[in-house]
Coordinates of C-alpha atoms and ligand atoms in Angstrom, one line a residue:
M23 CA 0.0 0.0 0.0
L24 CA 1.5 3.4 -1.1
V25 CA 0.8 6.2 1.4
L26 CA 1.5 9.8 0.8
G27 CA 2.1 11.6 4.1
I28 CA 1.8 15.4 4.8
E29 CA 3.2 17.2 7.8
S30 CA 2.6 20.9 8.5
T31 CA 2.0 21.1 12.3
C32 CA 4.7 23.8 13.0
D33 CA 7.5 25.2 11.0
E34 CA 8.4 22.3 8.6
T35 CA 6.4 21.7 5.4
A36 CA 7.0 18.0 4.5
C37 CA 5.7 15.3 2.2
A38 CA 6.8 11.6 2.1
I39 CA 5.8 8.5 0.2
V40 CA 6.1 5.3 2.2
R41 CA 5.2 1.7 1.2
D42 CA 3.4 -0.5 3.8
G43 CA 4.3 1.6 6.7
Q44 CA 8.0 0.9 6.4
D45 CA 9.7 1.4 3.0
I46 CA 10.5 5.1 2.5
L47 CA 10.4 6.0 -1.3
A48 CA 10.7 9.8 -0.7
N49 CA 11.0 12.0 2.4
V50 CA 11.1 15.7 1.6
V51 CA 11.3 18.4 4.3
A52 CA 11.3 22.1 3.7
S53 CA 12.5 23.8 6.8
Q54 CA 11.5 27.4 7.7
I55 CA 14.4 28.0 10.1
D56 CA 15.7 31.0 8.1
L57 CA 12.3 32.6 8.3
H58 CA 11.9 32.4 12.1
D59 CA 15.6 32.8 13.1
E60 CA 15.5 36.6 13.5
Y61 CA 12.5 36.3 15.9
G62 CA 14.2 33.6 18.0
G63 CA 11.1 31.3 17.7
V64 CA 8.3 30.3 15.4
V65 CA 5.9 33.1 14.3
P66 CA 2.6 31.3 13.5
E67 CA 1.3 33.7 10.9
L68 CA 4.6 33.6 8.9
A69 CA 4.7 29.8 9.2
C70 CA 1.2 29.5 7.7
R71 CA 2.1 31.7 4.7
R72 CA 5.2 29.7 4.1
H73 CA 3.3 26.4 4.3
I74 CA 1.0 27.7 1.5
D75 CA 4.0 28.6 -0.7
L76 CA 5.8 25.3 -0.1
M77 CA 3.1 22.7 0.1
I78 CA 2.5 21.9 -3.6
P79 CA 6.3 22.1 -4.6
V80 CA 7.1 19.7 -1.7
I81 CA 4.5 17.2 -2.8
E82 CA 5.7 17.4 -6.4
Q83 CA 9.3 16.9 -5.2
A84 CA 8.3 13.8 -3.2
R85 CA 6.4 12.4 -6.1
E86 CA 9.3 12.9 -8.4
Q87 CA 11.8 11.4 -5.9
A88 CA 9.5 8.3 -5.5
K89 CA 9.1 8.1 -9.3
I90 CA 5.3 7.6 -9.0
S91 CA 2.3 9.4 -10.3
L92 CA -0.4 10.6 -7.9
D93 CA -2.8 8.0 -9.2
D94 CA -0.5 5.3 -7.7
I95 CA -1.2 6.5 -4.2
D96 CA -3.6 4.3 -2.1
L97 CA -4.0 6.5 1.0
I98 CA -3.2 10.1 2.1
A99 CA -2.1 10.5 5.7
V100 CA -1.9 13.9 7.4
A101 CA -0.9 15.2 10.8
H102 CA -4.1 16.8 12.0
G103 CA -2.7 17.8 15.4
P104 CA -1.4 18.8 17.8
G105 CA 0.1 22.0 16.4
L106 CA -0.5 25.6 15.3
I107 CA -4.1 25.9 14.1
G108 CA -3.4 27.8 10.8
A109 CA -0.5 25.5 9.9
L110 CA -2.6 22.4 10.6
L111 CA -5.4 23.7 8.4
I112 CA -3.1 23.9 5.4
G113 CA -1.9 20.3 5.6
L114 CA -5.3 19.0 6.4
N115 CA -7.1 20.8 3.6
T116 CA -4.4 19.8 1.2
A117 CA -5.0 16.1 2.2
K118 CA -8.7 16.5 1.8
A119 CA -8.4 18.1 -1.6
L120 CA -6.0 15.4 -2.8
S121 CA -8.4 12.7 -1.4
F122 CA -11.4 14.3 -3.2
A123 CA -9.5 14.8 -6.5
L124 CA -7.9 11.3 -6.6
Q125 CA -10.9 9.6 -5.0
K126 CA -8.6 7.9 -2.5
P127 CA -9.2 7.7 1.3
F128 CA -7.3 10.0 3.7
I129 CA -6.6 9.6 7.4
G130 CA -5.6 12.0 10.2
V131 CA -2.8 11.0 12.6
N132 CA -1.5 12.4 15.8
H133 CA 1.9 14.1 15.3
V134 CA 3.2 13.1 18.7
E135 CA 2.3 9.4 18.2
A136 CA 4.0 9.6 14.8
H137 CA 7.2 10.8 16.5
L138 CA 7.2 7.5 18.5
Y139 CA 6.4 5.5 15.3
A140 CA 9.5 7.0 13.8
A141 CA 11.6 5.0 16.2
L142 CA 9.7 1.9 15.4
M143 CA 10.2 2.5 11.7
S144 CA 14.0 3.0 12.4
N145 CA 14.3 -0.3 14.4
P146 CA 11.7 -2.7 13.0
Q147 CA 13.6 -5.8 14.1
T148 CA 14.4 -4.8 17.7
V149 CA 11.2 -3.4 19.2
E150 CA 9.4 -5.6 21.6
F151 CA 6.0 -4.7 23.1
P152 CA 5.2 -3.6 25.6
C153 CA 7.7 -0.7 25.5
L154 CA 8.0 2.8 26.9
G155 CA 7.7 5.7 24.5
V156 CA 9.7 8.9 25.4
V157 CA 8.7 12.0 23.4
L158 CA 11.2 14.8 23.7
S159 CA 10.4 17.5 21.2
G160 CA 10.0 21.3 20.9
G161 CA 6.3 21.1 21.7
H162 CA 6.0 17.9 23.8
T163 CA 7.6 16.0 26.6
A164 CA 5.8 12.7 27.5
L165 CA 6.2 9.2 28.8
V166 CA 3.8 6.8 27.2
L167 CA 3.3 3.0 27.8
I168 CA 2.9 1.3 24.5
N169 CA 1.2 -2.1 24.4
Q170 CA 1.1 -2.1 20.6
I171 CA 0.6 0.4 17.9
G172 CA -2.7 2.2 18.7
E173 CA -2.7 1.1 22.4
Y174 CA -1.2 3.7 24.7
E175 CA -1.3 5.0 28.2
L176 CA 0.1 8.4 29.1
I177 CA 2.0 8.1 32.4
G178 CA 4.0 11.3 32.5
Q179 CA 4.1 14.7 30.8
T180 CA 5.4 18.3 31.2
V181 CA 3.2 20.6 33.2
D182 CA 4.8 23.7 31.6
D183 CA 7.6 24.0 29.0
A184 CA 8.5 21.1 26.7
V185 CA 12.2 20.2 27.0
G186 CA 13.1 21.4 23.5
E187 CA 11.3 24.6 24.2
A188 CA 13.5 25.1 27.3
F189 CA 16.6 24.4 25.2
D190 CA 15.4 27.0 22.7
K191 CA 14.6 29.6 25.3
V192 CA 17.9 29.2 27.1
A193 CA 19.7 29.5 23.8
K194 CA 17.9 32.7 23.1
M195 CA 19.0 34.1 26.5
L196 CA 22.6 33.3 25.4
D197 CA 22.0 35.0 22.1
L198 CA 22.4 31.8 20.1
P199 CA 20.5 31.2 16.9
Y200 CA 17.1 29.3 16.6
P201 CA 16.6 26.4 17.0
G202 CA 18.7 26.4 20.1
G203 CA 19.0 22.7 21.1
P204 CA 21.9 21.8 18.8
Q205 CA 23.7 25.1 19.7
I206 CA 23.4 24.4 23.5
E207 CA 24.6 20.8 22.9
Q208 CA 27.7 22.2 21.1
L209 CA 28.5 24.8 23.7
A210 CA 27.9 22.4 26.5
R211 CA 30.7 20.1 25.2
L212 CA 33.2 22.8 26.2
G213 CA 31.7 23.7 29.6
N214 CA 31.7 22.6 33.2
P215 CA 28.3 21.0 34.0
Q216 CA 29.1 21.3 37.8
R217 CA 29.5 25.0 37.8
H218 CA 25.9 25.8 38.5
S219 CA 23.6 23.6 40.6
F220 CA 20.5 23.9 38.3
K221 CA 17.7 21.5 38.9
A222 CA 14.6 20.5 36.9
G223 CA 11.3 20.8 38.7
Q224 CA 9.5 18.0 40.5
V225 CA 5.7 17.8 40.4
K226 CA 4.1 17.1 43.8
G227 CA 2.1 13.8 43.7
H228 CA 3.2 13.1 40.1
P229 CA 6.7 11.8 40.2
L230 CA 6.7 11.0 36.4
D231 CA 5.7 14.5 35.3
F232 CA 8.2 17.1 34.2
S233 CA 8.6 20.8 34.8
F234 CA 11.3 22.9 33.1
S235 CA 10.1 26.5 33.7
G236 CA 11.8 26.9 37.1
L237 CA 15.0 25.6 35.6
K238 CA 14.7 28.1 32.7
T239 CA 14.1 31.0 35.3
A240 CA 17.2 29.9 37.3
V241 CA 19.2 30.2 34.1
L242 CA 17.7 33.6 33.4
Y243 CA 18.7 34.9 36.9
T244 CA 22.2 33.6 36.4
I245 CA 22.5 35.5 33.2
R246 CA 20.7 38.7 34.1
G247 CA 21.1 38.9 37.9
P248 CA 18.7 37.9 40.8
K249 CA 15.5 39.5 39.4
G250 CA 16.3 38.9 35.8
Q251 CA 16.7 42.7 35.3
G252 CA 20.5 43.3 35.2
S253 CA 21.4 44.1 31.7
D254 CA 25.0 45.1 32.6
I255 CA 26.2 41.6 33.4
V256 CA 28.9 40.7 30.9
L257 CA 29.3 37.0 30.3
T258 CA 32.6 35.6 29.2
D259 CA 32.7 32.7 26.7
A260 CA 33.6 30.4 29.6
D261 CA 30.5 31.6 31.5
K262 CA 28.3 30.8 28.5
T263 CA 29.7 27.3 28.0
D264 CA 29.3 26.6 31.8
I265 CA 25.7 27.8 31.8
A266 CA 24.9 25.7 28.7
A267 CA 26.6 22.6 30.2
S268 CA 25.0 23.0 33.6
F269 CA 21.5 23.6 32.1
Q270 CA 21.8 20.7 29.7
Q271 CA 23.0 18.4 32.5
A272 CA 20.1 19.3 34.8
A273 CA 17.4 18.9 32.1
L274 CA 18.8 15.6 30.7
E275 CA 19.5 14.0 34.0
D276 CA 15.9 14.6 35.0
I277 CA 14.7 13.0 31.9
V278 CA 16.9 9.9 32.3
K279 CA 15.9 9.5 36.0
K280 CA 12.2 9.7 35.4
T281 CA 12.3 7.6 32.3
L282 CA 14.2 4.8 34.0
S283 CA 12.0 5.0 37.0
A284 CA 8.9 4.6 34.8
A285 CA 10.5 1.7 32.9
N286 CA 11.5 -0.1 36.1
R287 CA 8.1 0.5 37.7
H288 CA 6.4 -1.2 34.7
G289 CA 9.1 -3.9 34.2
I290 CA 9.9 -2.6 30.7
K291 CA 13.4 -2.9 29.0
T292 CA 12.6 -1.4 25.6
L293 CA 12.6 2.4 25.2
L294 CA 11.3 4.1 22.0
F295 CA 12.4 7.7 21.6
G296 CA 10.8 10.4 19.5
G297 CA 11.3 14.1 18.8
G298 CA 14.2 16.5 18.0
V299 CA 15.8 16.5 21.4
T300 CA 16.7 12.8 20.9
N301 CA 19.4 14.0 18.5
N302 CA 21.3 15.1 21.6
Q303 CA 24.3 12.8 21.9
H304 CA 24.9 13.6 25.6
L305 CA 21.3 12.3 26.3
R306 CA 22.1 9.0 24.5
H307 CA 25.4 8.8 26.5
L308 CA 23.6 9.4 29.9
F309 CA 21.1 6.6 29.2
Q310 CA 23.8 4.2 28.1
V311 CA 25.8 4.8 31.2
A312 CA 22.8 4.7 33.6
A313 CA 21.2 1.5 32.2
P314 CA 23.5 -0.2 29.7
S315 CA 21.4 -3.4 29.4
F316 CA 18.2 -1.6 28.2
N317 CA 17.2 -1.8 24.5
Y318 CA 17.3 1.8 23.2
C319 CA 15.4 2.5 19.9
W320 CA 16.4 5.9 18.6
P321 CA 14.9 7.4 15.4
S322 CA 17.3 7.4 12.5
A323 CA 18.6 10.5 10.8
G324 CA 15.8 12.1 8.9
L325 CA 13.1 10.7 11.2
S326 CA 13.9 12.5 14.5
L327 CA 12.9 16.1 13.6
D328 CA 9.5 16.8 12.1
N329 CA 9.0 14.8 8.9
A330 CA 6.2 13.3 6.8
A331 CA 7.6 9.7 6.6
M332 CA 6.6 9.1 10.2
I333 CA 3.1 10.4 9.3
A334 CA 2.7 8.2 6.2
G335 CA 4.1 5.2 8.2
L336 CA 1.7 5.6 11.1
G337 CA -1.1 6.4 8.7
Y338 CA -0.8 3.0 7.1
H339 CA -1.3 1.3 10.5
R340 CA -4.1 3.6 11.6
Y341 CA -6.0 2.9 8.4
R342 CA -5.6 -0.8 8.9
L343 CA -6.8 -0.6 12.5
Q344 CA -9.7 1.7 11.6
G345 CA -10.7 -0.3 8.5
K346 CA -11.5 2.9 6.6
G347 CA -10.4 6.5 6.0
D348 CA -11.6 9.6 7.9
E349 CA -14.6 11.7 6.9
M350 CA -14.3 15.2 5.3
E351 CA -15.5 16.6 8.6
L352 CA -12.3 15.8 10.3
E353 CA -11.1 18.9 12.2
P354 CA -7.5 20.1 12.9
L355 CA -6.8 19.8 16.7
V356 CA -4.4 22.2 18.5
R357 CA -4.3 19.6 21.3
I358 CA -5.0 15.9 21.1
P359 CA -5.0 13.9 24.3
F360 CA -2.8 10.8 24.1
H361 CA -5.5 8.3 23.9
S362 CA -6.1 5.0 22.1
K363 CA -8.0 5.3 18.8
P364 CA -10.1 3.5 17.7
Ligands
KG4_30 O1 10.5 17.2 17.1 P1 10.8 18.5 16.6 O2 11.2 18.8 15.2 O3 9.7 19.5 16.9 C1 8.5 19.4 17.5 O4 7.6 18.6 17.1 O5 8.3 20.2 18.4 O6 12.0 19.1 17.6 C2 12.5 20.3 17.5 C3 13.2 20.6 18.9 C4 13.7 22.0 19.0 O7 13.2 22.5 20.3 C5 15.2 21.8 19.0 O8 15.9 22.8 19.7 C6 15.4 20.5 19.6 O9 14.3 19.7 19.1 N1 16.6 19.9 19.3 C7 17.6 19.6 20.2 C8 18.7 19.0 19.5 N2 18.3 19.0 18.2 C9 17.1 19.5 18.1 N3 17.6 19.7 21.6 C10 18.7 19.4 22.2 N4 19.8 18.8 21.6 C11 19.8 18.6 20.3 N5 20.9 18.1 19.7
ZN31 ZN1 7.4 17.2 16.1

């Protein structure tokens, strides 16, 4: 079954063509980083306009790369949430229009669930269910028990910032370009992670939930003085690398600790990782050192950041589980609770 996937939840316009949920024939991603860099974060209105400009060329490029015609497509899969409402509308309406024109079914998938599917797609031989899904992206931080594709239980999530968002905001405080995660990782390599005793937050009564906003404020006060107001503090390069290293260590150690505690509590040894922050090599190192015997399934290059291959891949399974496509009434959803569907 040939599935055309569409992704436009945030600032990447992407189209992929995937056979039977696994075989990637094309995976085209048009990033908008240049557009949002000067604002230090994604500007929703600009993202929407760029999606409109890029959507058709990106689909055309994917079709050419896969050497197929649109008539060969059996199903159109689209991320219909969570994400920016205007951005979602463009992807979803494109999918509906294609479905109508080609007389082929379309199906909406959850972008966050697709991030976890990306790790499955990257490690088809080694994943054993039940496993623990760990979503670490710019918009989401979550721990999800996975019994099988389509059967999930959310057991931990952030109560404020997502971990990638915290990386991006700290990078902005240090005048680093957007997106800040890779920049912080690079600076942190040169810094002393013990210089500042930063700590990620703990959520009372919910030991598996995350909180990064206090950590972010602690970094701000270190950079700008006790009330965050001092603009005359001059940071040396060494100060910056130490702040980056200490922040990264605090955020990642918290993730490793809570993830392993969740896995042990549920007797799980296989971990499935999704989202851009999983590119961080220090994170991978910390997991390996803390629990070397676990089975770590990381998304491969091209599948960790936002992409449409994971959407097409998951769409194939969703369609088989559901037995039919979605109706034209399907709405974009800014938030989708992590539930089992159908
Ligand atoms: O999964 P993704 O493309 O976006 C969302 O769905 O939100 O992830 C983007 C996020 C950004 O916040 C970016 O700073 C972060 O992933 N990121 C990293 C690294 N590479 C990307 N964070 C830490 N270390 C990295 N190497
Ligand atoms: Zn994403």
